[in-house]
Amino acid sequence: MATFTFDMYLTLGLAIVLYLLGSGIKAKVGVLQKYYIPAPVIGGTLFSIVMLIGHNMGLFSFTFDGNLKNFFMVVFFTTIGFLASVSALKKGGVGVILFLIAAVILVIIQDGVGVALAKVFGLNPGIGLAAGSIPLTGGHGTSGAFGPYLEEHGVNGATVVAIASATYGLVAGCVIGGPIAKRLKDKHNLVCKEGDAQKATQEQAEKDETLAQKGTMSEKSFFKAAAMIGIAMGVGGLITPLIKKAGLSLPAYLIPMLIAAIMRICILCYLQHHGAGLRCGSYRNRSLRFRYGRYPERYR
């Protein structure tokens, strides 16, 4: 069997090619757009099929460098932390609490069923977790973070099982959820009036235009965003080993994500205190999402 070894640069290049491939296929296949199947999943699934064929037929196999995967995993979850918004939670009201309760119940059911089935089939109970809430609720990102963590604790193959389960959950959720949503819409006659639709479209277009004008990215704003992300990752990298020494093992991304959320809240409070006209935890402050990297002029 021929083995192809991809270093960090080749791995990155292949990932980009597969992403572009998935984007091209999604643009051509309407059903993939209809059910919101992500382009990386499309390209990655096709490549995984090629790998499966090569492995089962004894023709070829691939070995990839995982350093960039771990790095970008932490970067991704750190940016998620910068989306934290107190006011957004307040606006959600009771609905947020009900959704949280439902999510917790579903997580317990997923893990309980997963562990029970793993024991029935004589597998490590950790495999049940790798096929439970980690991929089905957390998705590919959480699977990529917790899979290696489970393997470090003796659950062989946890990463592969988690990623495969996340892929199945994503596709199944889209295929099942789409038709169910359409049926509920038809059953309850949920239609959008033409006048309301035109008004909403116009308001959204005006909002997008305003954000485009205010959110133009520059070299300075991009550096500010990258610097804040790097600081959050650095502080998290200092705290995580200390927590591990205390006997609690956490995924590498968790503490940087929490640090990013704290940084956002603190910056918003600072701007409010200094009269920037922003409410503490304001959801409208798009700048601190670091998507656009824009601060009020007096703070640049």
Coordinates of C-alpha atoms in Angstrom, one line a residue:
M1 CA 0.0 0.0 0.0
A2 CA 1.3 3.4 -1.0
T3 CA 1.4 5.9 1.9
F4 CA 1.2 9.7 1.1
T5 CA 2.5 11.9 3.9
F6 CA 1.2 15.5 3.9
D7 CA 3.2 18.1 5.9
M8 CA 1.6 21.2 7.4
Y9 CA 1.7 23.2 4.1
L10 CA 0.4 20.4 1.9
T11 CA -2.4 19.7 4.5
L12 CA -3.4 23.3 4.4
G13 CA -3.4 23.4 0.6
L14 CA -5.5 20.2 0.3
A15 CA -8.0 21.5 2.8
I16 CA -8.4 24.7 0.8
V17 CA -8.8 22.7 -2.4
L18 CA -11.5 20.5 -0.8
Y19 CA -13.3 23.5 0.5
L20 CA -13.4 25.1 -3.0
L21 CA -14.5 21.8 -4.4
G22 CA -17.3 21.6 -1.9
S23 CA -18.3 25.2 -2.6
G24 CA -18.5 24.5 -6.4
I25 CA -20.6 21.4 -5.9
K26 CA -22.9 23.1 -3.5
A27 CA -23.4 26.0 -6.0
K28 CA -24.5 23.4 -8.7
V29 CA -26.6 21.1 -6.6
G30 CA -29.8 22.7 -5.4
V31 CA -30.6 20.1 -2.7
L32 CA -27.4 20.9 -0.9
Q33 CA -28.3 24.6 -0.8
K34 CA -31.8 23.9 0.2
Y35 CA -30.8 21.9 3.3
Y36 CA -27.8 24.1 4.2
I37 CA -25.1 21.5 3.9
P38 CA -21.7 23.2 4.5
A39 CA -19.2 23.3 1.7
P40 CA -16.3 21.9 3.9
V41 CA -18.5 18.9 4.8
I42 CA -19.2 18.2 1.1
G43 CA -15.6 18.3 0.0
G44 CA -14.4 16.5 3.1
T45 CA -17.0 13.7 2.7
L46 CA -16.0 13.1 -0.9
F47 CA -12.3 12.9 0.1
S48 CA -13.1 10.6 3.0
I49 CA -14.9 8.3 0.5
V50 CA -11.7 8.3 -1.7
M51 CA -9.6 7.4 1.4
L52 CA -12.0 4.7 2.4
I53 CA -11.8 3.1 -1.1
G54 CA -8.0 3.3 -1.1
H55 CA -7.7 1.8 2.4
N56 CA -10.2 -1.0 1.9
M57 CA -8.6 -2.0 -1.4
G58 CA -5.1 -1.7 -0.1
L59 CA -4.1 0.8 -2.7
F60 CA -3.1 4.0 -0.8
S61 CA -3.4 5.8 2.5
F62 CA -2.8 9.4 3.7
T63 CA -1.1 10.8 6.8
F64 CA -1.7 14.4 7.7
D65 CA 0.0 17.0 9.9
G66 CA -2.5 18.1 12.7
N67 CA -0.7 21.1 14.1
L68 CA -2.7 23.6 12.1
K69 CA -5.9 21.8 13.0
N70 CA -5.3 22.3 16.7
F71 CA -4.2 25.9 16.2
F72 CA -7.2 27.0 14.1
M73 CA -9.5 25.0 16.4
V74 CA -8.5 27.3 19.3
V75 CA -8.7 30.4 17.1
F76 CA -12.2 29.5 16.0
F77 CA -13.6 28.9 19.5
T78 CA -11.8 32.1 20.7
T79 CA -13.7 34.1 18.2
I80 CA -16.9 32.5 19.3
G81 CA -16.1 33.9 22.8
F82 CA -16.0 37.4 21.4
L83 CA -19.6 37.0 20.3
A84 CA -20.8 36.9 23.9
S85 CA -23.6 39.4 24.5
V86 CA -25.5 40.0 27.8
S87 CA -28.1 42.1 26.0
A88 CA -28.8 39.4 23.4
L89 CA -29.6 36.9 26.3
K90 CA -31.9 39.5 27.8
K91 CA -33.7 40.0 24.5
G92 CA -34.2 36.2 24.2
G93 CA -36.1 36.2 27.5
V94 CA -38.0 33.1 28.5
G95 CA -37.3 31.5 25.1
V96 CA -33.6 31.3 25.8
I97 CA -34.3 29.6 29.2
L98 CA -36.7 27.1 27.5
F99 CA -34.2 26.4 24.8
L100 CA -31.5 25.8 27.4
I101 CA -33.7 23.4 29.3
A102 CA -34.5 21.5 26.1
A103 CA -30.9 21.3 25.1
V104 CA -29.8 20.0 28.5
I105 CA -32.5 17.3 28.4
L106 CA -31.4 16.3 24.9
V107 CA -27.8 16.1 25.8
I108 CA -28.5 13.8 28.7
I109 CA -30.6 11.6 26.5
Q110 CA -28.0 11.4 23.8
D111 CA -25.2 10.5 26.2
G112 CA -27.4 8.1 28.1
V113 CA -28.4 6.2 25.0
G114 CA -24.9 6.3 23.6
V115 CA -23.3 4.9 26.7
A116 CA -26.0 2.2 27.1
L117 CA -25.6 1.0 23.5
A118 CA -21.8 1.0 23.8
K119 CA -22.1 -1.3 26.8
V120 CA -24.6 -3.5 25.0
F121 CA -22.2 -4.0 22.1
G122 CA -19.2 -4.5 24.5
L123 CA -17.5 -1.2 23.6
N124 CA -15.8 1.3 25.8
P125 CA -18.5 3.6 27.2
G126 CA -16.4 6.5 26.0
I127 CA -17.3 5.5 22.5
G128 CA -20.9 6.2 23.5
L129 CA -20.0 9.7 24.4
A130 CA -18.1 10.1 21.2
A131 CA -21.3 9.2 19.3
G132 CA -23.6 11.1 21.7
S133 CA -23.8 14.8 22.6
I134 CA -20.2 15.6 21.7
P135 CA -20.9 15.3 17.9
L136 CA -24.7 15.5 17.8
T137 CA -25.0 18.7 19.8
G138 CA -21.5 20.1 19.6
G139 CA -20.8 19.4 15.9
H140 CA -17.5 18.9 14.1
G141 CA -15.7 21.6 16.1
T142 CA -16.4 20.0 19.4
S143 CA -15.8 16.5 18.0
G144 CA -12.3 17.6 16.9
A145 CA -11.6 19.0 20.3
F146 CA -13.0 16.2 22.5
G147 CA -12.0 13.3 20.3
P148 CA -8.3 13.5 21.1
Y149 CA -9.1 14.2 24.7
L150 CA -11.0 10.9 25.0
E151 CA -8.2 9.1 23.2
E152 CA -5.8 10.4 25.8
H153 CA -8.0 8.7 28.4
G154 CA -7.9 5.3 26.7
V155 CA -10.9 5.5 24.3
N156 CA -9.3 4.3 21.1
G157 CA -10.8 5.6 17.9
A158 CA -12.9 8.3 19.6
T159 CA -11.9 11.1 17.2
V160 CA -12.9 9.0 14.1
V161 CA -16.2 8.0 15.7
A162 CA -17.0 11.6 16.8
I163 CA -16.3 13.1 13.4
A164 CA -18.3 10.5 11.6
S165 CA -21.2 10.9 14.0
A166 CA -21.0 14.7 13.6
T167 CA -21.2 14.3 9.8
Y168 CA -24.1 11.9 10.1
G169 CA -25.9 14.3 12.6
L170 CA -25.4 17.3 10.3
V171 CA -26.7 15.6 7.2
A172 CA -29.5 13.7 9.0
G173 CA -30.5 16.9 10.8
C174 CA -30.8 18.9 7.6
V175 CA -32.6 16.1 5.7
I176 CA -35.0 15.5 8.5
G177 CA -35.3 19.0 9.8
G178 CA -36.0 20.6 6.4
P179 CA -39.1 18.6 5.5
I180 CA -40.4 18.8 9.1
A181 CA -40.1 22.6 9.1
K182 CA -41.9 22.8 5.8
R183 CA -44.7 20.6 7.1
L184 CA -45.1 22.7 10.2
K185 CA -45.1 25.9 8.1
D186 CA -47.9 24.5 5.9
K187 CA -49.8 23.0 8.8
H188 CA -50.0 26.3 10.7
N189 CA -50.3 28.4 7.5
L190 CA -47.2 30.4 8.3
V191 CA -46.9 32.7 5.3
C192 CA -45.2 36.0 4.8
K193 CA -47.4 38.8 3.5
E194 CA -46.1 40.5 0.3
G195 CA -46.0 43.9 1.8
D196 CA -44.3 42.8 5.0
A197 CA -41.8 40.8 2.9
Q198 CA -40.9 43.8 0.8
K199 CA -40.6 46.0 3.8
A200 CA -38.3 43.5 5.6
T201 CA -36.2 43.1 2.5
Q202 CA -35.8 46.8 2.1
E203 CA -34.9 47.2 5.8
Q204 CA -32.4 44.4 5.6
A205 CA -30.8 45.9 2.5
E206 CA -30.5 49.3 4.2
K207 CA -29.0 47.6 7.3
D208 CA -26.5 45.6 5.2
E209 CA -25.5 48.8 3.3
T210 CA -24.9 50.6 6.6
L211 CA -22.8 47.8 8.0
A212 CA -20.8 47.6 4.8
Q213 CA -20.0 51.3 5.1
K214 CA -19.1 51.2 8.7
G215 CA -17.5 47.8 8.7
T216 CA -14.8 48.3 6.0
M217 CA -11.8 46.3 7.1
S218 CA -8.4 48.0 7.1
E219 CA -4.9 46.9 8.0
K220 CA -5.2 48.6 11.4
S221 CA -8.6 47.1 12.2
F222 CA -7.5 43.6 11.1
F223 CA -4.4 43.8 13.3
K224 CA -6.5 44.9 16.3
A225 CA -8.8 41.9 15.8
A226 CA -5.9 39.5 15.4
A227 CA -4.1 41.0 18.5
M228 CA -7.2 40.6 20.7
I229 CA -7.7 37.0 19.6
G230 CA -4.0 36.3 20.2
I231 CA -4.2 37.9 23.7
A232 CA -7.2 35.8 24.7
M233 CA -5.5 32.6 23.4
G234 CA -2.3 33.5 25.2
V235 CA -4.0 34.1 28.5
G236 CA -6.0 30.9 28.1
G237 CA -2.8 29.0 27.3
L238 CA -1.4 30.1 30.7
I239 CA -4.5 29.2 32.7
T240 CA -5.3 25.8 31.1
P241 CA -2.1 24.0 32.4
L242 CA -2.7 25.4 35.9
I243 CA -6.2 23.9 35.9
K244 CA -4.9 20.6 34.6
K245 CA -2.4 20.5 37.4
A246 CA -5.3 20.9 39.8
G247 CA -6.7 17.7 38.5
L248 CA -9.3 19.0 36.0
S249 CA -8.6 18.3 32.3
L250 CA -10.3 20.6 29.8
P251 CA -10.2 21.0 26.0
A252 CA -7.6 23.5 24.9
Y253 CA -10.2 25.9 23.4
L254 CA -12.5 26.3 26.4
I255 CA -10.5 28.7 28.6
P256 CA -9.5 31.0 25.6
M257 CA -13.1 31.2 24.7
L258 CA -14.1 32.2 28.2
I259 CA -11.3 34.7 28.3
A260 CA -12.5 36.2 25.0
A261 CA -16.1 36.6 26.4
I262 CA -14.8 38.3 29.5
M263 CA -12.6 40.6 27.4
R264 CA -15.6 41.7 25.3
I265 CA -17.7 42.4 28.3
C266 CA -14.9 44.4 30.0
I267 CA -14.3 46.4 26.9
L268 CA -17.9 47.3 26.5
C269 CA -18.1 48.3 30.1
Y270 CA -15.0 50.5 29.7
L271 CA -16.4 52.2 26.6
Q272 CA -19.7 52.9 28.4
H273 CA -17.9 54.3 31.5
H274 CA -15.9 56.7 29.2
G275 CA -19.0 58.0 27.4
A276 CA -18.7 56.1 24.1
G277 CA -22.5 56.0 24.0
L278 CA -22.6 52.2 24.2
R279 CA -24.5 50.1 26.6
C280 CA -22.6 47.5 28.6
G281 CA -22.9 44.2 26.7
S282 CA -24.7 45.9 23.8
Y283 CA -25.5 43.5 21.0
R284 CA -25.6 46.3 18.5
N285 CA -21.9 46.9 19.0
R286 CA -20.8 44.9 15.9
S287 CA -17.3 46.2 16.2
L288 CA -16.5 44.1 19.2
R289 CA -17.4 40.9 17.3
F290 CA -14.0 41.6 15.7
R291 CA -15.6 40.6 12.4
Y292 CA -15.1 44.2 11.3
G293 CA -12.6 45.4 13.8
R294 CA -14.1 48.9 14.1
Y295 CA -13.9 51.0 17.2
P296 CA -15.4 54.4 17.9
E297 CA -13.1 57.1 16.4
R298 CA -12.0 58.5 19.7
Y299 CA -10.6 55.1 20.7
R300 CA -8.6 54.4 17.5

